Amino acid sequence: MTRRELREEIFKLLFMVEFYSKDEMKEQVKSYFEDFPEKEISEKDHAYIEEKYENICAVLPEIDEKIASAAKGWKLERIGKSDLSILRLGVYEMFYDEDIPVGVAINEAVELAKSFGENESSSFINGILGKLARQ
């Protein structure tokens, strides 16, 4: 899988976080990989997706604080679930993943927003992540 495809799969798992409890997510992640969407996935890619998803979940409260600080006038509950999931992935890549340059993290988040968000999602996400990058 390409980096972009891996990122999309991580986004999909993060999106599910909004609908299931922490305990339920363990089973959902397992089920997700068992029913992997019409593609074969290598063990390496599976491990990468699952590890990055778990790493993001481990720092989710910190990530959400960063998003809240940059999203003046927006409570996290008001941000669309897909946009929030994309922001969480972008913030993680910007601040916690040393292998991904900040500009790449922002660009990839914007591209995810174009595919999975609403009409204004890419601008909103670019604005939030850009503001965080300048802090």
Short mmCIF file of C-alpha atoms in Angstrom, two decimals:
data_model
loop_
_atom_site.label_atom_id
_atom_site.label_comp_id
_atom_site.label_asym_id
_atom_site.label_seq_id
_atom_site.Cartn_x
_atom_site.Cartn_y
_atom_site.Cartn_z
CA MET A 1 0.00 0.00 0.00
CA THR A 2 1.10 3.57 -0.58
CA ARG A 3 1.52 6.02 2.30
CA ARG A 4 -1.70 7.73 1.22
CA GLU A 5 -3.61 4.43 1.25
CA LEU A 6 -2.21 3.61 4.69
CA ARG A 7 -3.25 7.05 5.92
CA GLU A 8 -6.79 6.53 4.61
CA GLU A 9 -7.10 3.28 6.52
CA ILE A 10 -5.89 4.95 9.72
CA PHE A 11 -8.41 7.74 9.15
CA LYS A 12 -11.21 5.16 8.82
CA LEU A 13 -10.25 3.59 12.15
CA LEU A 14 -10.09 7.01 13.82
CA PHE A 15 -13.52 7.83 12.41
CA MET A 16 -14.91 4.71 14.11
CA VAL A 17 -13.67 6.00 17.49
CA GLU A 18 -16.57 8.47 17.46
CA PHE A 19 -19.12 5.65 17.42
CA TYR A 20 -17.73 2.97 19.73
CA SER A 21 -16.42 2.80 23.28
CA LYS A 22 -12.76 2.05 23.90
CA ASP A 23 -13.55 -1.58 24.71
CA GLU A 24 -15.75 -1.97 21.65
CA MET A 25 -13.04 -0.49 19.45
CA LYS A 26 -10.71 -3.40 20.19
CA GLU A 27 -13.25 -5.76 18.64
CA GLN A 28 -14.04 -3.31 15.83
CA VAL A 29 -10.36 -3.04 14.84
CA LYS A 30 -10.06 -6.81 14.82
CA SER A 31 -13.20 -7.11 12.71
CA TYR A 32 -12.02 -4.33 10.40
CA PHE A 33 -8.90 -6.25 9.47
CA GLU A 34 -10.74 -9.55 9.13
CA ASP A 35 -13.13 -7.95 6.64
CA PHE A 36 -10.52 -5.74 5.02
CA PRO A 37 -12.18 -4.03 2.06
CA GLU A 38 -11.60 -6.16 -1.02
CA LYS A 39 -7.85 -5.81 -0.80
CA GLU A 40 -5.16 -7.99 0.47
CA ILE A 41 -3.11 -6.35 3.15
CA SER A 42 0.43 -7.33 3.98
CA GLU A 43 1.42 -8.07 7.55
CA LYS A 44 3.75 -5.06 7.41
CA ASP A 45 0.93 -2.70 6.35
CA HIS A 46 -1.46 -4.21 8.89
CA ALA A 47 1.08 -3.69 11.66
CA TYR A 48 1.79 -0.11 10.52
CA ILE A 49 -1.91 0.85 10.42
CA GLU A 50 -2.70 -0.72 13.76
CA GLU A 51 0.39 0.66 15.51
CA LYS A 52 -0.18 4.20 14.26
CA TYR A 53 -3.88 4.03 15.18
CA GLU A 54 -2.97 2.88 18.71
CA ASN A 55 -0.28 5.56 19.02
CA ILE A 56 -2.80 8.24 18.06
CA CYS A 57 -5.37 6.92 20.53
CA ALA A 58 -2.74 6.98 23.28
CA VAL A 59 -2.33 10.76 22.92
CA LEU A 60 -5.87 11.61 21.82
CA PRO A 61 -6.59 13.94 24.78
CA GLU A 62 -3.44 15.97 23.99
CA ILE A 63 -4.32 16.06 20.29
CA ASP A 64 -7.85 17.23 21.08
CA GLU A 65 -6.44 20.02 23.29
CA LYS A 66 -4.29 21.24 20.41
CA ILE A 67 -7.26 21.19 18.03
CA ALA A 68 -9.47 23.01 20.55
CA SER A 69 -6.82 25.69 21.08
CA ALA A 70 -6.63 26.39 17.34
CA ALA A 71 -10.35 26.09 16.59
CA LYS A 72 -11.47 29.26 18.32
CA GLY A 73 -15.25 29.40 18.50
CA TRP A 74 -15.60 25.72 17.67
CA LYS A 75 -16.20 23.09 20.31
CA LEU A 76 -14.90 19.67 19.33
CA GLU A 77 -18.47 18.34 19.50
CA ARG A 78 -19.48 20.77 16.74
CA ILE A 79 -16.75 19.72 14.33
CA GLY A 80 -17.92 17.09 11.85
CA LYS A 81 -16.78 13.59 12.74
CA SER A 82 -14.85 13.09 9.51
CA ASP A 83 -13.16 16.51 9.87
CA LEU A 84 -12.27 15.78 13.49
CA SER A 85 -10.78 12.41 12.55
CA ILE A 86 -8.72 14.03 9.79
CA LEU A 87 -7.56 16.76 12.16
CA ARG A 88 -6.55 14.18 14.75
CA LEU A 89 -4.47 12.31 12.20
CA GLY A 90 -2.93 15.53 10.90
CA VAL A 91 -2.06 16.83 14.37
CA TYR A 92 -0.52 13.48 15.29
CA GLU A 93 1.64 13.51 12.18
CA MET A 94 2.67 17.13 12.76
CA PHE A 95 3.64 16.82 16.42
CA TYR A 96 4.25 13.16 17.21
CA ASP A 97 5.54 11.50 14.02
CA GLU A 98 9.09 12.64 13.30
CA ASP A 99 9.15 10.79 9.96
CA ILE A 100 6.55 13.09 8.40
CA PRO A 101 7.36 16.74 7.63
CA VAL A 102 4.76 19.25 8.85
CA GLY A 103 3.98 20.42 5.31
CA VAL A 104 3.35 16.87 4.17
CA ALA A 105 1.08 16.20 7.16
CA ILE A 106 -0.99 19.30 6.36
CA ASN A 107 -1.17 18.53 2.64
CA GLU A 108 -2.22 14.94 3.24
CA ALA A 109 -4.89 16.03 5.72
CA VAL A 110 -6.27 18.48 3.15
CA GLU A 111 -6.34 15.72 0.53
CA LEU A 112 -8.23 13.43 2.93
CA ALA A 113 -10.70 16.25 3.53
CA LYS A 114 -11.30 16.58 -0.20
CA SER A 115 -12.15 12.88 -0.37
CA PHE A 116 -14.02 12.36 2.89
CA GLY A 117 -15.17 15.77 4.10
CA GLU A 118 -17.79 18.33 3.18
CA ASN A 119 -17.35 21.17 0.66
CA GLU A 120 -15.56 23.48 3.12
CA SER A 121 -13.65 20.77 4.99
CA SER A 122 -10.35 21.14 3.17
CA SER A 123 -10.23 24.90 3.89
CA PHE A 124 -11.25 24.40 7.51
CA ILE A 125 -8.64 21.68 8.08
CA ASN A 126 -5.94 23.66 6.30
CA GLY A 127 -6.71 26.66 8.49
CA ILE A 128 -6.62 24.74 11.77
CA LEU A 129 -3.45 22.82 10.94
CA GLY A 130 -1.77 25.91 9.48
CA LYS A 131 -2.51 27.82 12.68
CA LEU A 132 -1.04 24.99 14.76
CA ALA A 133 2.06 24.90 12.57
CA ARG A 134 2.69 28.60 13.27
CA GLN A 135 2.36 28.23 17.06
#
